Amino acid sequence: MIEVPQDCDPVFGEVDKLLRLLTRSKLLHILLLLHQKPGRLMRFSELKRQMNTSSTTLSRRLNELVENGLIERDEEGVQRRISSYSLSSKGTALAPSIQSMYDWIVVSETSIV
């Protein structure tokens, strides 16, 4: 018989936090777009053009991704009004898992209920 430890591994709590973050509206889409443009900065306007979302939602998700270290913001121009984004090393490490989920849905033609 396999013994199951009574204490929950603290990693599960971190996985829960990550999943809560990743399931926020449009967040996975942002990560996938940045993953598909490796080594290239994407401006806010370019991301917005490729997504069906409001500026407010996009801005919130980008801030959350920066705060959690999954993407990096590069600010330029007068008063730093032009922002560009790219995956951080943490985001780059996570991106293949996200791409795998996307590919799995496409290949298996699965619809989750």
PDB file of N, CA and C in Angstrom:
ATOM      1  N   MET A   1       0.837  -1.170   0.000  1.00  0.00           N
ATOM      2  CA  MET A   1       0.000   0.000   0.000  1.00  0.00           C
ATOM      3  C   MET A   1       0.894   1.249   0.000  1.00  0.00           C
ATOM      4  N   ILE A   2       0.497   2.250  -0.774  1.00  0.00           N
ATOM      5  CA  ILE A   2       1.243   3.501  -0.859  1.00  0.00           C
ATOM      6  C   ILE A   2       0.816   4.413   0.281  1.00  0.00           C
ATOM      7  N   GLU A   3       1.818   4.942   0.968  1.00  0.00           N
ATOM      8  CA  GLU A   3       1.523   5.891   2.039  1.00  0.00           C
ATOM      9  C   GLU A   3       1.417   7.290   1.464  1.00  0.00           C
ATOM     10  N   VAL A   4       0.329   7.939   1.765  1.00  0.00           N
ATOM     11  CA  VAL A   4       0.127   9.315   1.327  1.00  0.00           C
ATOM     12  C   VAL A   4       0.462  10.228   2.496  1.00  0.00           C
ATOM     13  N   PRO A   5       1.394  11.153   2.294  1.00  0.00           N
ATOM     14  CA  PRO A   5       1.735  12.059   3.390  1.00  0.00           C
ATOM     15  C   PRO A   5       0.530  12.914   3.782  1.00  0.00           C
ATOM     16  N   GLN A   6       0.406  13.163   5.076  1.00  0.00           N
ATOM     17  CA  GLN A   6      -0.720  13.948   5.578  1.00  0.00           C
ATOM     18  C   GLN A   6      -0.561  15.437   5.282  1.00  0.00           C
ATOM     19  N   ASP A   7       0.673  15.911   5.259  1.00  0.00           N
ATOM     20  CA  ASP A   7       0.905  17.322   4.971  1.00  0.00           C
ATOM     21  C   ASP A   7       0.916  17.547   3.463  1.00  0.00           C
ATOM     22  N   CYS A   8       0.261  18.589   3.058  1.00  0.00           N
ATOM     23  CA  CYS A   8       0.227  18.940   1.638  1.00  0.00           C
ATOM     24  C   CYS A   8       1.568  19.562   1.246  1.00  0.00           C
ATOM     25  N   ASP A   9       2.105  19.102   0.146  1.00  0.00           N
ATOM     26  CA  ASP A   9       3.349  19.664  -0.385  1.00  0.00           C
ATOM     27  C   ASP A   9       3.111  21.141  -0.704  1.00  0.00           C
ATOM     28  N   PRO A  10       3.931  22.051  -0.199  1.00  0.00           N
ATOM     29  CA  PRO A  10       3.713  23.483  -0.449  1.00  0.00           C
ATOM     30  C   PRO A  10       3.768  23.865  -1.928  1.00  0.00           C
ATOM     31  N   VAL A  11       4.355  23.005  -2.739  1.00  0.00           N
ATOM     32  CA  VAL A  11       4.401  23.293  -4.175  1.00  0.00           C
ATOM     33  C   VAL A  11       2.986  23.325  -4.754  1.00  0.00           C
ATOM     34  N   PHE A  12       2.082  22.481  -4.220  1.00  0.00           N
ATOM     35  CA  PHE A  12       0.704  22.478  -4.721  1.00  0.00           C
ATOM     36  C   PHE A  12       0.050  23.844  -4.543  1.00  0.00           C
ATOM     37  N   GLY A  13       0.332  24.505  -3.436  1.00  0.00           N
ATOM     38  CA  GLY A  13      -0.198  25.847  -3.209  1.00  0.00           C
ATOM     39  C   GLY A  13       0.303  26.834  -4.246  1.00  0.00           C
ATOM     40  N   GLU A  14       1.579  26.710  -4.612  1.00  0.00           N
ATOM     41  CA  GLU A  14       2.147  27.591  -5.640  1.00  0.00           C
ATOM     42  C   GLU A  14       1.550  27.285  -7.013  1.00  0.00           C
ATOM     43  N   VAL A  15       1.297  25.996  -7.285  1.00  0.00           N
ATOM     44  CA  VAL A  15       0.654  25.620  -8.547  1.00  0.00           C
ATOM     45  C   VAL A  15      -0.748  26.217  -8.596  1.00  0.00           C
ATOM     46  N   ASP A  16      -1.479  26.149  -7.479  1.00  0.00           N
ATOM     47  CA  ASP A  16      -2.811  26.758  -7.415  1.00  0.00           C
ATOM     48  C   ASP A  16      -2.752  28.248  -7.736  1.00  0.00           C
ATOM     49  N   LYS A  17      -1.781  28.952  -7.158  1.00  0.00           N
ATOM     50  CA  LYS A  17      -1.633  30.389  -7.416  1.00  0.00           C
ATOM     51  C   LYS A  17      -1.336  30.652  -8.898  1.00  0.00           C
ATOM     52  N   LEU A  18      -0.460  29.826  -9.471  1.00  0.00           N
ATOM     53  CA  LEU A  18      -0.120  29.984 -10.883  1.00  0.00           C
ATOM     54  C   LEU A  18      -1.352  29.767 -11.757  1.00  0.00           C
ATOM     55  N   LEU A  19      -2.130  28.727 -11.457  1.00  0.00           N
ATOM     56  CA  LEU A  19      -3.331  28.456 -12.250  1.00  0.00           C
ATOM     57  C   LEU A  19      -4.353  29.582 -12.119  1.00  0.00           C
ATOM     58  N   ARG A  20      -4.503  30.135 -10.923  1.00  0.00           N
ATOM     59  CA  ARG A  20      -5.418  31.278 -10.751  1.00  0.00           C
ATOM     60  C   ARG A  20      -4.960  32.462 -11.612  1.00  0.00           C
ATOM     61  N   LEU A  21      -3.662  32.699 -11.648  1.00  0.00           N
ATOM     62  CA  LEU A  21      -3.132  33.785 -12.476  1.00  0.00           C
ATOM     63  C   LEU A  21      -3.375  33.501 -13.957  1.00  0.00           C
ATOM     64  N   LEU A  22      -3.031  32.299 -14.401  1.00  0.00           N
ATOM     65  CA  LEU A  22      -3.115  31.960 -15.821  1.00  0.00           C
ATOM     66  C   LEU A  22      -4.539  31.923 -16.354  1.00  0.00           C
ATOM     67  N   THR A  23      -5.521  31.720 -15.473  1.00  0.00           N
ATOM     68  CA  THR A  23      -6.904  31.634 -15.943  1.00  0.00           C
ATOM     69  C   THR A  23      -7.604  32.991 -15.988  1.00  0.00           C
ATOM     70  N   ARG A  24      -6.902  34.056 -15.692  1.00  0.00           N
ATOM     71  CA  ARG A  24      -7.493  35.389 -15.839  1.00  0.00           C
ATOM     72  C   ARG A  24      -7.680  35.699 -17.324  1.00  0.00           C
ATOM     73  N   SER A  25      -8.732  36.415 -17.615  1.00  0.00           N
ATOM     74  CA  SER A  25      -9.108  36.722 -18.988  1.00  0.00           C
ATOM     75  C   SER A  25      -7.930  37.265 -19.802  1.00  0.00           C
ATOM     76  N   LYS A  26      -7.678  36.630 -20.936  1.00  0.00           N
ATOM     77  CA  LYS A  26      -6.689  37.048 -21.944  1.00  0.00           C
ATOM     78  C   LYS A  26      -5.229  36.837 -21.552  1.00  0.00           C
ATOM     79  N   LEU A  27      -4.961  36.385 -20.337  1.00  0.00           N
ATOM     80  CA  LEU A  27      -3.578  36.264 -19.891  1.00  0.00           C
ATOM     81  C   LEU A  27      -2.812  35.195 -20.684  1.00  0.00           C
ATOM     82  N   LEU A  28      -3.418  34.025 -20.878  1.00  0.00           N
ATOM     83  CA  LEU A  28      -2.755  32.976 -21.663  1.00  0.00           C
ATOM     84  C   LEU A  28      -2.512  33.433 -23.099  1.00  0.00           C
ATOM     85  N   HIS A  29      -3.456  34.169 -23.638  1.00  0.00           N
ATOM     86  CA  HIS A  29      -3.324  34.663 -25.010  1.00  0.00           C
ATOM     87  C   HIS A  29      -2.097  35.575 -25.136  1.00  0.00           C
ATOM     88  N   ILE A  30      -1.903  36.445 -24.147  1.00  0.00           N
ATOM     89  CA  ILE A  30      -0.733  37.336 -24.154  1.00  0.00           C
ATOM     90  C   ILE A  30       0.554  36.520 -24.123  1.00  0.00           C
ATOM     91  N   LEU A  31       0.625  35.555 -23.210  1.00  0.00           N
ATOM     92  CA  LEU A  31       1.837  34.730 -23.102  1.00  0.00           C
ATOM     93  C   LEU A  31       2.106  33.967 -24.392  1.00  0.00           C
ATOM     94  N   LEU A  32       1.058  33.437 -24.997  1.00  0.00           N
ATOM     95  CA  LEU A  32       1.229  32.678 -26.236  1.00  0.00           C
ATOM     96  C   LEU A  32       1.699  33.580 -27.376  1.00  0.00           C
ATOM     97  N   LEU A  33       1.140  34.781 -27.484  1.00  0.00           N
ATOM     98  CA  LEU A  33       1.591  35.717 -28.526  1.00  0.00           C
ATOM     99  C   LEU A  33       3.063  36.075 -28.348  1.00  0.00           C
ATOM    100  N   LEU A  34       3.472  36.352 -27.124  1.00  0.00           N
ATOM    101  CA  LEU A  34       4.879  36.693 -26.870  1.00  0.00           C
ATOM    102  C   LEU A  34       5.794  35.491 -27.119  1.00  0.00           C
ATOM    103  N   HIS A  35       5.309  34.296 -26.803  1.00  0.00           N
ATOM    104  CA  HIS A  35       6.088  33.073 -27.040  1.00  0.00           C
ATOM    105  C   HIS A  35       6.300  32.849 -28.541  1.00  0.00           C
ATOM    106  N   GLN A  36       5.310  33.194 -29.333  1.00  0.00           N
ATOM    107  CA  GLN A  36       5.397  32.980 -30.778  1.00  0.00           C
ATOM    108  C   GLN A  36       6.271  34.021 -31.476  1.00  0.00           C
ATOM    109  N   LYS A  37       6.731  35.025 -30.733  1.00  0.00           N
ATOM    110  CA  LYS A  37       7.638  36.053 -31.272  1.00  0.00           C
ATOM    111  C   LYS A  37       8.915  36.075 -30.431  1.00  0.00           C
ATOM    112  N   PRO A  38       9.659  34.971 -30.399  1.00  0.00           N
ATOM    113  CA  PRO A  38      10.826  34.902 -29.506  1.00  0.00           C
ATOM    114  C   PRO A  38      11.875  35.964 -29.823  1.00  0.00           C
ATOM    115  N   GLY A  39      12.404  36.554 -28.760  1.00  0.00           N
ATOM    116  CA  GLY A  39      13.455  37.546 -28.907  1.00  0.00           C
ATOM    117  C   GLY A  39      12.993  38.873 -29.478  1.00  0.00           C
ATOM    118  N   ARG A  40      11.696  39.049 -29.592  1.00  0.00           N
ATOM    119  CA  ARG A  40      11.151  40.268 -30.198  1.00  0.00           C
ATOM    120  C   ARG A  40      10.245  40.974 -29.203  1.00  0.00           C
ATOM    121  N   LEU A  41      10.385  42.274 -29.107  1.00  0.00           N
ATOM    122  CA  LEU A  41       9.500  43.071 -28.262  1.00  0.00           C
ATOM    123  C   LEU A  41       8.193  43.325 -29.000  1.00  0.00           C
ATOM    124  N   MET A  42       7.088  43.282 -28.266  1.00  0.00           N
ATOM    125  CA  MET A  42       5.787  43.618 -28.842  1.00  0.00           C
ATOM    126  C   MET A  42       5.231  44.824 -28.094  1.00  0.00           C
ATOM    127  N   ARG A  43       4.798  45.803 -28.835  1.00  0.00           N
ATOM    128  CA  ARG A  43       4.200  46.996 -28.233  1.00  0.00           C
ATOM    129  C   ARG A  43       2.759  46.707 -27.815  1.00  0.00           C
ATOM    130  N   PHE A  44       2.280  47.530 -26.885  1.00  0.00           N
ATOM    131  CA  PHE A  44       0.907  47.429 -26.409  1.00  0.00           C
ATOM    132  C   PHE A  44      -0.065  47.432 -27.584  1.00  0.00           C
ATOM    133  N   SER A  45       0.124  48.368 -28.507  1.00  0.00           N
ATOM    134  CA  SER A  45      -0.789  48.505 -29.648  1.00  0.00           C
ATOM    135  C   SER A  45      -0.790  47.256 -30.524  1.00  0.00           C
ATOM    136  N   GLU A  46       0.359  46.624 -30.673  1.00  0.00           N
ATOM    137  CA  GLU A  46       0.449  45.402 -31.482  1.00  0.00           C
ATOM    138  C   GLU A  46      -0.277  44.249 -30.798  1.00  0.00           C
ATOM    139  N   LEU A  47      -0.093  44.125 -29.485  1.00  0.00           N
ATOM    140  CA  LEU A  47      -0.812  43.093 -28.736  1.00  0.00           C
ATOM    141  C   LEU A  47      -2.319  43.324 -28.824  1.00  0.00           C
ATOM    142  N   LYS A  48      -2.746  44.558 -28.634  1.00  0.00           N
ATOM    143  CA  LYS A  48      -4.178  44.877 -28.666  1.00  0.00           C
ATOM    144  C   LYS A  48      -4.771  44.562 -30.029  1.00  0.00           C
ATOM    145  N   ARG A  49      -4.040  44.858 -31.080  1.00  0.00           N
ATOM    146  CA  ARG A  49      -4.513  44.601 -32.439  1.00  0.00           C
ATOM    147  C   ARG A  49      -4.738  43.104 -32.679  1.00  0.00           C
ATOM    148  N   GLN A  50      -3.924  42.264 -32.057  1.00  0.00           N
ATOM    149  CA  GLN A  50      -4.021  40.822 -32.281  1.00  0.00           C
ATOM    150  C   GLN A  50      -4.996  40.127 -31.329  1.00  0.00           C
ATOM    151  N   MET A  51      -5.543  40.881 -30.397  1.00  0.00           N
ATOM    152  CA  MET A  51      -6.442  40.295 -29.408  1.00  0.00           C
ATOM    153  C   MET A  51      -7.787  41.013 -29.452  1.00  0.00           C
ATOM    154  N   ASN A  52      -8.816  40.309 -29.085  1.00  0.00           N
ATOM    155  CA  ASN A  52     -10.144  40.898 -28.991  1.00  0.00           C
ATOM    156  C   ASN A  52     -10.390  41.258 -27.530  1.00  0.00           C
ATOM    157  N   THR A  53      -9.835  42.389 -27.102  1.00  0.00           N
ATOM    158  CA  THR A  53      -9.957  42.787 -25.705  1.00  0.00           C
ATOM    159  C   THR A  53      -9.880  44.304 -25.581  1.00  0.00           C
ATOM    160  N   SER A  54     -10.310  44.785 -24.442  1.00  0.00           N
ATOM    161  CA  SER A  54     -10.249  46.229 -24.193  1.00  0.00           C
ATOM    162  C   SER A  54      -8.838  46.629 -23.766  1.00  0.00           C
ATOM    163  N   SER A  55      -8.543  47.902 -23.900  1.00  0.00           N
ATOM    164  CA  SER A  55      -7.253  48.423 -23.440  1.00  0.00           C
ATOM    165  C   SER A  55      -7.098  48.233 -21.938  1.00  0.00           C
ATOM    166  N   THR A  56      -8.195  48.389 -21.203  1.00  0.00           N
ATOM    167  CA  THR A  56      -8.156  48.232 -19.747  1.00  0.00           C
ATOM    168  C   THR A  56      -7.766  46.816 -19.356  1.00  0.00           C
ATOM    169  N   THR A  57      -8.413  45.830 -19.967  1.00  0.00           N
ATOM    170  CA  THR A  57      -8.102  44.429 -19.654  1.00  0.00           C
ATOM    171  C   THR A  57      -6.664  44.104 -20.024  1.00  0.00           C
ATOM    172  N   LEU A  58      -6.241  44.520 -21.204  1.00  0.00           N
ATOM    173  CA  LEU A  58      -4.873  44.245 -21.640  1.00  0.00           C
ATOM    174  C   LEU A  58      -3.868  44.889 -20.690  1.00  0.00           C
ATOM    175  N   SER A  59      -4.110  46.118 -20.312  1.00  0.00           N
ATOM    176  CA  SER A  59      -3.213  46.818 -19.398  1.00  0.00           C
ATOM    177  C   SER A  59      -3.118  46.100 -18.050  1.00  0.00           C
ATOM    178  N   ARG A  60      -4.251  45.675 -17.518  1.00  0.00           N
ATOM    179  CA  ARG A  60      -4.257  44.946 -16.239  1.00  0.00           C
ATOM    180  C   ARG A  60      -3.477  43.645 -16.333  1.00  0.00           C
ATOM    181  N   ARG A  61      -3.722  42.881 -17.402  1.00  0.00           N
ATOM    182  CA  ARG A  61      -3.031  41.591 -17.548  1.00  0.00           C
ATOM    183  C   ARG A  61      -1.536  41.795 -17.724  1.00  0.00           C
ATOM    184  N   LEU A  62      -1.140  42.775 -18.499  1.00  0.00           N
ATOM    185  CA  LEU A  62       0.289  43.039 -18.680  1.00  0.00           C
ATOM    186  C   LEU A  62       0.940  43.411 -17.352  1.00  0.00           C
ATOM    187  N   ASN A  63       0.276  44.244 -16.571  1.00  0.00           N
ATOM    188  CA  ASN A  63       0.809  44.615 -15.253  1.00  0.00           C
ATOM    189  C   ASN A  63       0.938  43.395 -14.346  1.00  0.00           C
ATOM    190  N   GLU A  64      -0.062  42.511 -14.362  1.00  0.00           N
ATOM    191  CA  GLU A  64      -0.006  41.294 -13.542  1.00  0.00           C
ATOM    192  C   GLU A  64       1.149  40.393 -13.972  1.00  0.00           C
ATOM    193  N   LEU A  65       1.353  40.284 -15.269  1.00  0.00           N
ATOM    194  CA  LEU A  65       2.449  39.457 -15.773  1.00  0.00           C
ATOM    195  C   LEU A  65       3.806  40.039 -15.400  1.00  0.00           C
ATOM    196  N   VAL A  66       3.932  41.361 -15.474  1.00  0.00           N
ATOM    197  CA  VAL A  66       5.183  42.020 -15.065  1.00  0.00           C
ATOM    198  C   VAL A  66       5.405  41.816 -13.570  1.00  0.00           C
ATOM    199  N   GLU A  67       4.361  42.051 -12.761  1.00  0.00           N
ATOM    200  CA  GLU A  67       4.465  41.905 -11.302  1.00  0.00           C
ATOM    201  C   GLU A  67       4.874  40.493 -10.891  1.00  0.00           C
ATOM    202  N   ASN A  68       4.444  39.499 -11.660  1.00  0.00           N
ATOM    203  CA  ASN A  68       4.757  38.109 -11.342  1.00  0.00           C
ATOM    204  C   ASN A  68       6.006  37.603 -12.047  1.00  0.00           C
ATOM    205  N   GLY A  69       6.691  38.482 -12.752  1.00  0.00           N
ATOM    206  CA  GLY A  69       7.971  38.132 -13.352  1.00  0.00           C
ATOM    207  C   GLY A  69       7.902  37.254 -14.583  1.00  0.00           C
ATOM    208  N   LEU A  70       6.723  37.177 -15.224  1.00  0.00           N
ATOM    209  CA  LEU A  70       6.593  36.328 -16.405  1.00  0.00           C
ATOM    210  C   LEU A  70       6.897  37.072 -17.704  1.00  0.00           C
ATOM    211  N   ILE A  71       6.760  38.393 -17.679  1.00  0.00           N
ATOM    212  CA  ILE A  71       7.152  39.201 -18.832  1.00  0.00           C
ATOM    213  C   ILE A  71       7.952  40.402 -18.341  1.00  0.00           C
ATOM    214  N   GLU A  72       8.637  41.044 -19.284  1.00  0.00           N
ATOM    215  CA  GLU A  72       9.408  42.247 -18.979  1.00  0.00           C
ATOM    216  C   GLU A  72       8.856  43.402 -19.798  1.00  0.00           C
ATOM    217  N   ARG A  73       8.840  44.568 -19.181  1.00  0.00           N
ATOM    218  CA  ARG A  73       8.372  45.788 -19.838  1.00  0.00           C
ATOM    219  C   ARG A  73       9.584  46.658 -20.160  1.00  0.00           C
ATOM    220  N   ASP A  74       9.646  47.118 -21.392  1.00  0.00           N
ATOM    221  CA  ASP A  74      10.695  48.045 -21.819  1.00  0.00           C
ATOM    222  C   ASP A  74      10.003  49.359 -22.155  1.00  0.00           C
ATOM    223  N   GLU A  75      10.345  50.415 -21.421  1.00  0.00           N
ATOM    224  CA  GLU A  75       9.704  51.712 -21.635  1.00  0.00           C
ATOM    225  C   GLU A  75      10.669  52.658 -22.324  1.00  0.00           C
ATOM    226  N   GLU A  76      10.142  53.406 -23.285  1.00  0.00           N
ATOM    227  CA  GLU A  76      10.974  54.338 -24.043  1.00  0.00           C
ATOM    228  C   GLU A  76      10.166  55.574 -24.396  1.00  0.00           C
ATOM    229  N   GLY A  77      10.785  56.484 -25.046  1.00  0.00           N
ATOM    230  CA  GLY A  77      10.103  57.687 -25.504  1.00  0.00           C
ATOM    231  C   GLY A  77      10.011  58.743 -24.419  1.00  0.00           C
ATOM    232  N   VAL A  78       9.461  59.857 -24.805  1.00  0.00           N
ATOM    233  CA  VAL A  78       9.280  60.969 -23.878  1.00  0.00           C
ATOM    234  C   VAL A  78       8.340  60.523 -22.765  1.00  0.00           C
ATOM    235  N   GLN A  79       8.744  60.740 -21.546  1.00  0.00           N
ATOM    236  CA  GLN A  79       7.974  60.371 -20.358  1.00  0.00           C
ATOM    237  C   GLN A  79       7.645  58.874 -20.317  1.00  0.00           C
ATOM    238  N   ARG A  80       8.453  58.067 -20.984  1.00  0.00           N
ATOM    239  CA  ARG A  80       8.289  56.605 -20.986  1.00  0.00           C
ATOM    240  C   ARG A  80       6.860  56.184 -21.349  1.00  0.00           C
ATOM    241  N   ARG A  81       6.324  56.782 -22.382  1.00  0.00           N
ATOM    242  CA  ARG A  81       4.943  56.533 -22.784  1.00  0.00           C
ATOM    243  C   ARG A  81       4.805  55.357 -23.743  1.00  0.00           C
ATOM    244  N   ILE A  82       5.911  54.864 -24.271  1.00  0.00           N
ATOM    245  CA  ILE A  82       5.854  53.743 -25.209  1.00  0.00           C
ATOM    246  C   ILE A  82       6.394  52.509 -24.498  1.00  0.00           C
ATOM    247  N   SER A  83       5.526  51.514 -24.327  1.00  0.00           N
ATOM    248  CA  SER A  83       5.928  50.285 -23.643  1.00  0.00           C
ATOM    249  C   SER A  83       5.932  49.125 -24.618  1.00  0.00           C
ATOM    250  N   SER A  84       6.962  48.309 -24.508  1.00  0.00           N
ATOM    251  CA  SER A  84       7.066  47.075 -25.280  1.00  0.00           C
ATOM    252  C   SER A  84       7.270  45.936 -24.298  1.00  0.00           C
ATOM    253  N   TYR A  85       6.874  44.747 -24.710  1.00  0.00           N
ATOM    254  CA  TYR A  85       6.878  43.605 -23.802  1.00  0.00           C
ATOM    255  C   TYR A  85       7.539  42.399 -24.449  1.00  0.00           C
ATOM    256  N   SER A  86       8.159  41.586 -23.606  1.00  0.00           N
ATOM    257  CA  SER A  86       8.743  40.315 -24.042  1.00  0.00           C
ATOM    258  C   SER A  86       8.680  39.343 -22.870  1.00  0.00           C
ATOM    259  N   LEU A  87       8.827  38.070 -23.170  1.00  0.00           N
ATOM    260  CA  LEU A  87       8.855  37.074 -22.103  1.00  0.00           C
ATOM    261  C   LEU A  87      10.130  37.229 -21.284  1.00  0.00           C
ATOM    262  N   SER A  88      10.003  37.052 -19.992  1.00  0.00           N
ATOM    263  CA  SER A  88      11.180  36.997 -19.117  1.00  0.00           C
ATOM    264  C   SER A  88      11.723  35.570 -19.168  1.00  0.00           C
ATOM    265  N   SER A  89      12.786  35.304 -18.461  1.00  0.00           N
ATOM    266  CA  SER A  89      13.308  33.929 -18.423  1.00  0.00           C
ATOM    267  C   SER A  89      12.287  32.996 -17.775  1.00  0.00           C
ATOM    268  N   LYS A  90      11.567  33.471 -16.756  1.00  0.00           N
ATOM    269  CA  LYS A  90      10.515  32.647 -16.135  1.00  0.00           C
ATOM    270  C   LYS A  90       9.382  32.380 -17.121  1.00  0.00           C
ATOM    271  N   GLY A  91       8.985  33.407 -17.859  1.00  0.00           N
ATOM    272  CA  GLY A  91       7.931  33.249 -18.857  1.00  0.00           C
ATOM    273  C   GLY A  91       8.352  32.327 -19.985  1.00  0.00           C
ATOM    274  N   THR A  92       9.612  32.434 -20.392  1.00  0.00           N
ATOM    275  CA  THR A  92      10.142  31.560 -21.439  1.00  0.00           C
ATOM    276  C   THR A  92      10.142  30.105 -20.985  1.00  0.00           C
ATOM    277  N   ALA A  93      10.452  29.869 -19.716  1.00  0.00           N
ATOM    278  CA  ALA A  93      10.446  28.502 -19.181  1.00  0.00           C
ATOM    279  C   ALA A  93       9.028  27.940 -19.108  1.00  0.00           C
ATOM    280  N   LEU A  94       8.044  28.788 -18.844  1.00  0.00           N
ATOM    281  CA  LEU A  94       6.650  28.351 -18.723  1.00  0.00           C
ATOM    282  C   LEU A  94       5.969  28.188 -20.080  1.00  0.00           C
ATOM    283  N   ALA A  95       6.385  28.949 -21.067  1.00  0.00           N
ATOM    284  CA  ALA A  95       5.714  29.006 -22.366  1.00  0.00           C
ATOM    285  C   ALA A  95       5.522  27.656 -23.058  1.00  0.00           C
ATOM    286  N   PRO A  96       6.488  26.729 -23.044  1.00  0.00           N
ATOM    287  CA  PRO A  96       6.252  25.444 -23.708  1.00  0.00           C
ATOM    288  C   PRO A  96       5.069  24.666 -23.114  1.00  0.00           C
ATOM    289  N   SER A  97       4.832  24.801 -21.820  1.00  0.00           N
ATOM    290  CA  SER A  97       3.683  24.133 -21.202  1.00  0.00           C
ATOM    291  C   SER A  97       2.377  24.721 -21.729  1.00  0.00           C
ATOM    292  N   ILE A  98       2.347  26.031 -21.880  1.00  0.00           N
ATOM    293  CA  ILE A  98       1.155  26.695 -22.409  1.00  0.00           C
ATOM    294  C   ILE A  98       0.950  26.312 -23.872  1.00  0.00           C
ATOM    295  N   GLN A  99       2.034  26.309 -24.647  1.00  0.00           N
ATOM    296  CA  GLN A  99       1.952  25.913 -26.052  1.00  0.00           C
ATOM    297  C   GLN A  99       1.469  24.473 -26.173  1.00  0.00           C
ATOM    298  N   SER A 100       1.917  23.593 -25.280  1.00  0.00           N
ATOM    299  CA  SER A 100       1.488  22.191 -25.300  1.00  0.00           C
ATOM    300  C   SER A 100      -0.009  22.061 -25.065  1.00  0.00           C
ATOM    301  N   MET A 101      -0.550  22.849 -24.130  1.00  0.00           N
ATOM    302  CA  MET A 101      -2.000  22.814 -23.890  1.00  0.00           C
ATOM    303  C   MET A 101      -2.752  23.291 -25.125  1.00  0.00           C
ATOM    304  N   TYR A 102      -2.284  24.355 -25.735  1.00  0.00           N
ATOM    305  CA  TYR A 102      -2.905  24.878 -26.950  1.00  0.00           C
ATOM    306  C   TYR A 102      -2.877  23.816 -28.057  1.00  0.00           C
ATOM    307  N   ASP A 103      -1.701  23.226 -28.268  1.00  0.00           N
ATOM    308  CA  ASP A 103      -1.548  22.197 -29.304  1.00  0.00           C
ATOM    309  C   ASP A 103      -2.423  20.986 -29.023  1.00  0.00           C
ATOM    310  N   TRP A 104      -2.537  20.597 -27.757  1.00  0.00           N
ATOM    311  CA  TRP A 104      -3.352  19.446 -27.382  1.00  0.00           C
ATOM    312  C   TRP A 104      -4.815  19.676 -27.760  1.00  0.00           C
ATOM    313  N   ILE A 105      -5.323  20.876 -27.493  1.00  0.00           N
ATOM    314  CA  ILE A 105      -6.709  21.199 -27.848  1.00  0.00           C
ATOM    315  C   ILE A 105      -6.894  21.137 -29.361  1.00  0.00           C
ATOM    316  N   VAL A 106      -5.955  21.698 -30.112  1.00  0.00           N
ATOM    317  CA  VAL A 106      -6.058  21.715 -31.573  1.00  0.00           C
ATOM    318  C   VAL A 106      -6.013  20.298 -32.137  1.00  0.00           C
ATOM    319  N   VAL A 107      -5.038  19.512 -31.708  1.00  0.00           N
ATOM    320  CA  VAL A 107      -4.843  18.164 -32.258  1.00  0.00           C
ATOM    321  C   VAL A 107      -5.977  17.221 -31.863  1.00  0.00           C
ATOM    322  N   SER A 108      -6.394  17.284 -30.617  1.00  0.00           N
ATOM    323  CA  SER A 108      -7.410  16.341 -30.147  1.00  0.00           C
ATOM    324  C   SER A 108      -8.825  16.802 -30.457  1.00  0.00           C
ATOM    325  N   GLU A 109      -8.947  18.020 -30.986  1.00  0.00           N
ATOM    326  CA  GLU A 109     -10.262  18.594 -31.285  1.00  0.00           C
ATOM    327  C   GLU A 109     -11.185  18.466 -30.080  1.00  0.00           C
ATOM    328  N   THR A 110     -10.620  18.706 -28.919  1.00  0.00           N
ATOM    329  CA  THR A 110     -11.343  18.559 -27.669  1.00  0.00           C
ATOM    330  C   THR A 110     -12.055  19.850 -27.309  1.00  0.00           C
ATOM    331  N   SER A 111     -13.263  19.679 -26.820  1.00  0.00           N
ATOM    332  CA  SER A 111     -14.008  20.809 -26.280  1.00  0.00           C
ATOM    333  C   SER A 111     -14.281  20.499 -24.817  1.00  0.00           C
ATOM    334  N   ILE A 112     -13.753  21.320 -23.939  1.00  0.00           N
ATOM    335  CA  ILE A 112     -13.910  21.102 -22.505  1.00  0.00           C
ATOM    336  C   ILE A 112     -15.233  21.723 -22.066  1.00  0.00           C
ATOM    337  N   VAL A 113     -15.997  20.960 -21.290  1.00  0.00           N
ATOM    338  CA  VAL A 113     -17.292  21.472 -20.797  1.00  0.00           C
ATOM    339  C   VAL A 113     -17.193  21.927 -19.369  1.00  0.00           C
TER     340      VAL A 113
END
